[in-house]
Short mmCIF file of C-alpha atoms in Angstrom, two decimals:
data_model
loop_
_atom_site.label_atom_id
_atom_site.label_comp_id
_atom_site.label_asym_id
_atom_site.label_seq_id
_atom_site.Cartn_x
_atom_site.Cartn_y
_atom_site.Cartn_z
CA LYS A 1 0.00 0.00 0.00
CA SER A 2 1.00 3.64 -0.39
CA ALA A 3 1.99 4.39 3.22
CA PRO A 4 4.17 1.29 3.82
CA GLN A 5 5.72 1.76 0.37
CA TYR A 6 6.72 5.30 1.31
CA LEU A 7 8.49 4.03 4.43
CA LEU A 8 10.17 1.25 2.46
CA ASP A 9 11.57 3.85 0.05
CA VAL A 10 12.82 5.92 2.99
CA TYR A 11 14.41 2.79 4.48
CA HIS A 12 16.19 2.05 1.19
CA ARG A 13 17.39 5.64 1.02
CA LEU A 14 18.89 5.46 4.52
CA LYS A 15 20.56 2.14 3.71
CA GLU A 16 21.84 3.62 0.45
CA GLU A 17 23.61 6.34 2.39
CA GLU A 18 25.57 3.60 4.17
CA ASN A 19 26.56 1.78 0.98
CA ASP A 20 25.79 3.67 -2.23
CA ASP A 21 27.32 1.16 -4.65
CA LEU A 22 25.60 -1.93 -3.30
CA ILE A 23 22.10 -0.49 -3.10
CA ALA A 24 22.27 1.37 -6.39
CA SER A 25 23.41 -1.76 -8.20
CA VAL A 26 20.23 -3.67 -7.30
CA ARG A 27 17.77 -0.84 -7.89
CA SER A 28 16.72 0.24 -11.33
CA LYS A 29 16.88 3.78 -12.64
CA ARG A 30 13.09 3.78 -12.85
CA ASP A 31 12.78 2.88 -9.17
CA LEU A 32 15.06 5.77 -8.23
CA GLN A 33 13.10 8.22 -10.39
CA GLU A 34 9.79 7.14 -8.85
CA GLU A 35 11.30 7.52 -5.40
CA GLU A 36 12.37 11.08 -6.19
CA ASN A 37 8.71 11.84 -6.88
CA PHE A 38 7.72 10.07 -3.67
CA ILE A 39 10.34 11.58 -1.35
CA THR A 40 10.48 15.36 -1.65
CA ASP A 41 13.30 17.71 -0.65
CA LEU A 42 11.27 18.69 2.41
CA ASP A 43 10.96 15.00 3.29
CA LYS A 44 14.72 14.51 2.99
CA LYS A 45 15.33 17.32 5.46
CA ALA A 46 12.71 15.95 7.87
CA ILE A 47 14.15 12.42 7.58
CA GLU A 48 17.57 13.76 8.49
CA GLN A 49 16.37 15.80 11.46
CA ASN A 50 13.91 13.32 13.00
CA ASP A 51 14.25 9.75 14.20
CA ILE A 52 10.68 8.40 13.91
CA ILE A 53 8.45 8.44 10.84
CA MET A 54 4.85 7.25 11.22
CA THR A 55 2.34 6.75 8.42
CA PHE A 56 -1.44 6.61 8.66
CA LEU A 57 -3.84 5.18 6.09
CA ASN A 58 -7.24 6.68 5.39
CA LYS A 59 -10.09 4.84 7.12
CA ASN A 60 -13.86 4.84 6.74
CA HIS A 61 -15.04 6.94 9.64
CA HIS A 62 -18.43 8.59 9.28
CA VAL A 63 -19.00 11.93 10.94
CA ASP A 64 -21.85 14.42 10.66
CA GLU A 65 -22.47 15.64 7.15
CA VAL A 66 -20.74 18.80 5.98
CA ARG A 67 -22.28 21.30 3.62
CA HIS A 68 -20.06 20.53 0.63
CA GLU A 69 -20.61 17.61 -1.73
CA HIS A 70 -18.02 17.72 -4.53
CA GLY A 71 -15.00 17.17 -2.30
CA ARG A 72 -13.93 14.18 -0.26
CA ARG A 73 -13.51 13.48 3.45
CA LEU A 74 -10.49 11.67 4.89
CA TRP A 75 -9.98 10.39 8.42
CA PHE A 76 -6.87 8.95 10.08
CA ASP A 77 -6.66 7.05 13.34
CA VAL A 78 -3.83 8.58 15.39
CA ALA A 79 -4.77 7.03 18.74
CA ASP A 80 -1.74 4.70 18.76
CA VAL A 81 0.89 7.45 18.64
CA PRO A 82 2.90 7.11 21.90
CA ASN A 83 2.68 10.08 24.26
CA ASP A 84 6.47 10.38 24.44
CA ASN A 85 6.81 11.10 20.71
CA TYR A 86 7.28 14.80 19.86
CA LEU A 87 5.70 15.86 16.55
CA THR A 88 7.79 18.17 14.35
CA MET A 89 5.96 17.96 11.00
CA ALA A 90 3.02 16.21 9.34
CA GLU A 91 2.08 15.86 5.67
CA LEU A 92 -1.05 14.72 3.86
CA ARG A 93 -0.23 12.90 0.62
CA MET A 94 -2.67 12.50 -2.29
CA TYR A 95 -1.99 11.16 -5.78
CA GLN A 96 -3.23 12.89 -8.92
CA ASN A 97 -3.67 10.84 -12.09
CA PRO A 98 -4.97 12.98 -14.98
CA MET A 99 -5.96 9.86 -16.94
CA HIS A 100 -8.78 9.40 -14.42
CA GLY A 101 -9.97 12.99 -14.91
CA LYS A 102 -11.88 14.69 -17.69
CA TRP A 103 -9.65 17.73 -18.30
CA VAL A 104 -6.35 16.03 -19.09
CA THR A 105 -6.07 17.69 -22.52
CA THR A 106 -6.79 21.20 -21.23
CA ASP A 107 -4.58 23.87 -19.65
CA LYS A 108 -6.87 24.43 -16.68
CA LYS A 109 -5.35 25.26 -13.31
CA PHE A 110 -6.85 24.40 -9.97
CA THR A 111 -6.46 25.20 -6.30
CA LEU A 112 -6.75 22.35 -3.80
CA THR A 113 -7.61 23.12 -0.20
CA VAL A 114 -7.40 20.89 2.85
CA TYR A 115 -9.86 21.79 5.60
CA THR A 116 -10.19 20.50 9.13
CA ILE A 117 -13.73 19.63 10.15
CA ILE A 118 -14.54 21.58 13.30
CA LYS A 119 -17.46 21.23 15.68
CA HIS A 120 -19.52 24.42 15.65
CA ASN A 121 -21.03 25.32 19.03
CA GLY A 122 -21.96 21.71 19.56
CA HIS A 123 -24.36 21.81 16.57
CA GLY A 124 -23.15 20.52 13.23
CA ARG A 125 -19.69 21.14 11.81
CA HIS A 126 -17.90 23.72 9.70
CA LEU A 127 -14.74 23.74 7.61
CA GLN A 128 -11.55 25.55 8.60
CA PRO A 129 -8.89 26.02 5.86
CA LEU A 130 -5.61 24.37 6.81
CA SER A 131 -3.39 24.01 3.74
CA GLN A 132 -3.56 24.91 0.05
CA LEU A 133 -1.68 24.36 -3.21
CA ASN A 134 -2.15 24.77 -6.96
CA THR A 135 -2.05 22.06 -9.61
CA THR A 136 -2.74 21.67 -13.32
CA ALA A 137 -5.07 19.37 -15.21
CA ASP A 138 -2.21 17.35 -16.71
CA TYR A 139 -0.08 16.91 -13.56
CA GLN A 140 0.63 13.35 -12.49
CA GLY A 141 2.24 12.55 -9.15
CA TRP A 142 1.98 13.01 -5.42
CA LEU A 143 0.70 16.23 -3.88
CA GLU A 144 1.89 17.21 -0.41
CA PHE A 145 -0.01 19.33 2.11
CA ASN A 146 1.35 20.53 5.45
CA VAL A 147 -1.10 19.37 8.14
CA THR A 148 1.16 19.69 11.19
CA GLU A 149 -1.28 21.93 13.04
CA ALA A 150 -4.14 19.45 12.68
CA LEU A 151 -2.21 16.37 13.78
CA ASP A 152 -0.73 18.25 16.73
CA THR A 153 -4.25 19.20 17.84
CA TRP A 154 -5.56 15.66 17.46
CA LEU A 155 -2.72 14.24 19.53
CA LEU A 156 -3.46 16.70 22.34
CA ARG A 157 -7.27 16.48 22.05
CA PRO A 158 -8.26 13.20 20.34
CA LYS A 159 -12.00 13.93 20.47
CA GLU A 160 -11.51 16.82 18.04
CA ASN A 161 -10.32 14.46 15.31
CA SER A 162 -13.12 14.65 12.75
CA GLY A 163 -10.72 14.33 9.84
CA PHE A 164 -10.07 16.43 6.73
CA TYR A 165 -12.24 17.69 3.94
CA ILE A 166 -10.54 18.10 0.53
CA GLY A 167 -12.02 20.67 -1.85
CA ALA A 168 -11.01 21.94 -5.30
CA HIS A 169 -11.90 24.89 -7.52
CA GLU A 170 -10.55 26.53 -10.63
CA ILE A 171 -8.02 29.26 -9.89
CA ASN A 172 -9.76 32.62 -9.44
CA LYS A 173 -13.14 30.90 -9.13
CA PRO A 174 -13.32 29.98 -5.42
CA GLU A 175 -17.10 30.15 -5.34
CA ARG A 176 -17.53 27.11 -7.63
CA GLU A 177 -16.28 23.82 -6.21
CA ILE A 178 -15.51 21.03 -8.67
CA LYS A 179 -15.43 17.28 -8.22
CA LEU A 180 -12.08 15.81 -7.24
CA ASP A 181 -12.67 12.90 -9.63
CA ASP A 182 -12.71 15.37 -12.53
CA ILE A 183 -9.02 16.18 -11.98
CA GLY A 184 -8.04 12.58 -11.19
CA LEU A 185 -7.68 13.05 -7.44
CA ILE A 186 -8.59 10.37 -4.86
CA HIS A 187 -10.41 8.34 -7.43
CA SER A 188 -12.50 5.50 -6.01
CA LYS A 189 -10.84 3.07 -8.42
CA SER A 190 -7.30 4.04 -7.46
CA GLU A 191 -4.95 1.19 -6.63
CA ASP A 192 -3.74 0.64 -3.07
CA GLU A 193 -0.33 2.08 -3.88
CA TYR A 194 -1.93 5.42 -4.75
CA GLN A 195 -4.29 5.77 -1.79
CA PRO A 196 -4.03 8.98 0.28
CA PHE A 197 -2.07 8.78 3.52
CA MET A 198 -0.64 10.99 6.24
CA ILE A 199 2.96 11.12 7.46
CA GLY A 200 4.13 12.24 10.89
CA PHE A 201 7.76 13.07 11.66
CA PHE A 202 8.66 12.73 15.33
CA LYS A 203 11.51 12.88 17.77
CA GLY A 204 11.14 9.85 20.00
CA PRO A 205 12.47 8.06 23.07
CA ASP A 206 15.64 6.01 23.25
CA LEU A 207 16.00 2.32 22.41
CA ILE A 208 15.34 1.08 25.95
CA LYS A 209 11.94 2.75 26.23
CA SER A 210 10.99 1.66 22.73
CA THR A 211 11.81 -2.01 23.28
CA GLN A 212 10.03 -2.01 26.63
CA ARG A 213 6.91 -0.74 24.91
CA HIS A 214 7.07 -3.39 22.19
CA SER A 215 7.71 -6.15 24.73
CA ARG A 216 4.32 -5.42 26.25
CA ARG A 217 2.49 -5.90 22.98
CA LYS A 218 -0.17 -8.58 22.88
CA ARG A 219 1.39 -10.43 19.96
CA ASN A 220 4.44 -11.20 22.07
CA VAL A 221 2.27 -13.17 24.49
CA HIS A 222 2.20 -15.93 21.93
CA SER A 223 5.98 -16.16 21.86
CA ARG A 224 7.39 -19.22 23.56
CA ARG A 225 8.93 -18.41 26.92
CA ARG A 226 12.44 -19.53 27.62
CA LYS A 227 14.05 -20.25 30.95
CA LYS A 228 16.37 -17.62 32.30
CA SER A 229 19.24 -20.10 32.14
CA ASP A 230 18.61 -20.57 28.41
CA MET A 231 18.71 -16.86 27.58
CA VAL A 232 21.80 -15.67 25.74
CA ASN A 233 22.79 -12.02 25.60
CA PRO A 234 24.70 -11.57 22.35
CA LEU A 235 25.79 -8.10 23.46
CA PHE A 236 28.01 -9.45 26.24
CA ASP A 237 28.51 -13.21 25.90
CA GLY A 238 31.56 -14.38 24.03
CA PRO A 239 35.28 -14.96 24.38
CA SER A 240 37.44 -12.37 26.08
CA ASP A 241 39.97 -10.45 23.98
CA SER A 242 41.66 -8.79 26.94
CA ILE A 243 45.13 -9.79 25.70
CA ARG A 244 44.86 -7.76 22.51
CA SER A 245 45.37 -4.03 22.21
CA CYS A 246 42.28 -1.83 21.88
CA GLN A 247 40.52 -2.39 18.56
CA MET A 248 37.11 -2.94 16.98
CA GLN A 249 35.75 -6.48 17.05
CA THR A 250 33.09 -8.14 14.92
CA LEU A 251 29.62 -8.57 16.43
CA TYR A 252 26.46 -9.37 14.48
CA ILE A 253 23.12 -8.91 16.25
CA ASN A 254 20.31 -11.18 15.07
CA PHE A 255 16.97 -9.68 16.12
CA ARG A 256 15.45 -13.16 16.35
CA ASP A 257 17.93 -13.99 19.12
CA LEU A 258 16.68 -10.98 21.07
CA GLY A 259 13.03 -11.89 20.50
CA TRP A 260 12.50 -8.68 18.51
CA HIS A 261 11.57 -10.34 15.22
CA ASP A 262 7.88 -10.17 16.17
CA TRP A 263 7.82 -6.41 15.65
CA ILE A 264 10.83 -5.59 13.47
CA ILE A 265 10.25 -5.95 9.72
CA ALA A 266 13.70 -4.96 8.49
CA PRO A 267 16.55 -5.52 8.84
CA ASP A 268 16.82 -9.09 10.15
CA GLY A 269 19.93 -8.04 12.04
CA TYR A 270 22.95 -5.80 11.75
CA GLY A 271 26.67 -5.53 12.36
CA ALA A 272 26.93 -3.76 15.72
CA PHE A 273 30.65 -4.38 16.40
CA TYR A 274 32.21 -3.65 19.80
CA CYS A 275 35.45 -2.36 21.31
CA SER A 276 37.78 -4.66 23.17
CA GLY A 277 41.39 -4.82 24.23
CA GLU A 278 43.96 -3.25 26.51
CA CYS A 279 45.21 0.32 26.54
CA ASN A 280 48.81 -0.40 27.49
CA PHE A 281 51.84 1.82 27.24
CA PRO A 282 52.85 2.92 24.68
CA LEU A 283 49.53 3.97 23.11
CA ASN A 284 50.08 3.46 19.40
CA ALA A 285 48.45 5.59 16.69
CA HIS A 286 45.86 2.93 15.81
CA MET A 287 44.47 3.15 19.36
CA ASN A 288 43.03 6.64 18.72
CA ALA A 289 44.00 7.67 22.22
CA THR A 290 42.95 11.02 23.62
CA ASN A 291 45.49 13.34 25.20
CA HIS A 292 43.87 12.61 28.55
CA ALA A 293 44.35 8.85 27.98
CA ILE A 294 48.04 9.35 27.20
CA VAL A 295 48.60 11.30 30.39
CA GLN A 296 46.51 8.82 32.39
CA THR A 297 48.67 5.97 31.05
CA LEU A 298 51.84 7.67 32.23
CA VAL A 299 50.35 8.32 35.68
CA HIS A 300 49.20 4.68 35.83
CA LEU A 301 52.81 3.56 35.30
CA LEU A 302 53.84 5.64 38.31
CA GLU A 303 50.84 4.82 40.55
CA PRO A 304 49.23 1.61 39.22
CA LYS A 305 47.17 1.04 42.40
CA LYS A 306 45.72 4.54 42.49
CA VAL A 307 45.04 5.30 38.82
CA PRO A 308 43.65 2.70 36.39
CA LYS A 309 44.60 2.35 32.75
CA PRO A 310 42.43 4.07 30.15
CA CYS A 311 39.48 2.08 28.79
CA CYS A 312 38.86 0.84 25.28
CA ALA A 313 35.59 2.40 24.10
CA PRO A 314 33.79 3.58 20.95
CA THR A 315 35.01 6.91 19.59
CA ARG A 316 32.40 7.10 16.82
CA LEU A 317 28.92 5.54 16.58
CA GLY A 318 26.45 5.26 13.71
CA ALA A 319 22.67 5.09 13.44
CA LEU A 320 20.50 2.13 12.37
CA PRO A 321 17.20 2.57 10.48
CA VAL A 322 14.57 0.04 11.60
CA LEU A 323 11.25 -0.65 9.88
CA TYR A 324 8.74 -2.03 12.38
CA HIS A 325 5.09 -2.64 13.28
CA LEU A 326 3.40 -0.15 15.59
CA ASN A 327 0.30 -2.37 15.63
CA GLU A 328 -1.45 -4.79 13.28
CA GLU A 329 -2.05 -2.02 10.69
CA ASN A 330 0.54 0.74 10.96
CA VAL A 331 4.16 0.47 9.92
CA ASN A 332 6.75 2.93 11.24
CA LEU A 333 10.38 3.75 10.56
CA LYS A 334 12.81 4.87 13.25
CA LYS A 335 16.46 5.82 13.15
CA TYR A 336 18.05 4.48 16.33
CA LYS A 337 21.09 6.57 17.16
CA ASN A 338 24.43 5.26 18.41
CA MET A 339 23.74 1.64 17.47
CA ILE A 340 26.79 0.78 15.36
CA VAL A 341 30.43 1.12 16.43
CA LYS A 342 32.40 2.90 13.73
CA SER A 343 35.74 3.19 15.50
CA CYS A 344 37.38 2.49 18.85
CA GLY A 345 39.96 4.22 20.98
CA CYS A 346 41.48 4.60 24.43
CA HIS A 347 39.69 6.99 26.80
#
């Protein structure tokens, strides 16, 4: 569907940044061009600045009738957004296909408006303009509307979520609303991959809080329990390399071993690496020792019982994009920071 496909494209983009040659070699030029239409420059900036991306698919949710008829109503369930996620931006995405419209051969221009449906003094509802953009009769592709204000309100006051109303009119003719089907927008026969959806960009909690939340999910109840003595912690178990000098060691984390495969879609695992070894005098160049570590090593030689040797620790860490289930319907993408050891040194 459209929303999961968007996140999959974002996931591929983040992986591509790690290894351009490998990813590009298995993706066609057409795929990359379609992605450029799917992921805008604004999206790229938001992806870089935020660590959680949530998508929401339109659902059938009937509210009181509104006075307009030619437009279309959309509603998104945002009840499952965790309270500790901070919203920075939200977009409404709709696909326009002129082949489904009746003005594809004309030069007509239109204005599309997204309204929020607001309760009016407890009696009926009225429309409040939220976001607007212009399009042409022959345009084909995704249209993006900024709906941050609406999603922020719905997260704070869920009962006010009555959804959006989408209206269209010819430019300079705001008094005459036209049918969205006539310009190929939100057509009832559109395929799943072109259905409207909403995106939320968030700053979220750390890995510990996130995994605790997923561990409480109902689907994990069906997982087979293992005895404490059978549990293996791949982060710490393994042979000691204390004899070696400080350097990066290979460590692959399989999410199935951690019991996280029930909620993580991709990747299946990742190379985490770890730092191990001694920081003995003299500290060679490959140890990436800090000036403090060098001085501490010299003091340790003089007073070994009072001052310990420097420790071998990561000097640079990388992020890991993870595609996962929020619930049975929604798929999210999160960039977990400081998950991959890039280099080690003496501290």
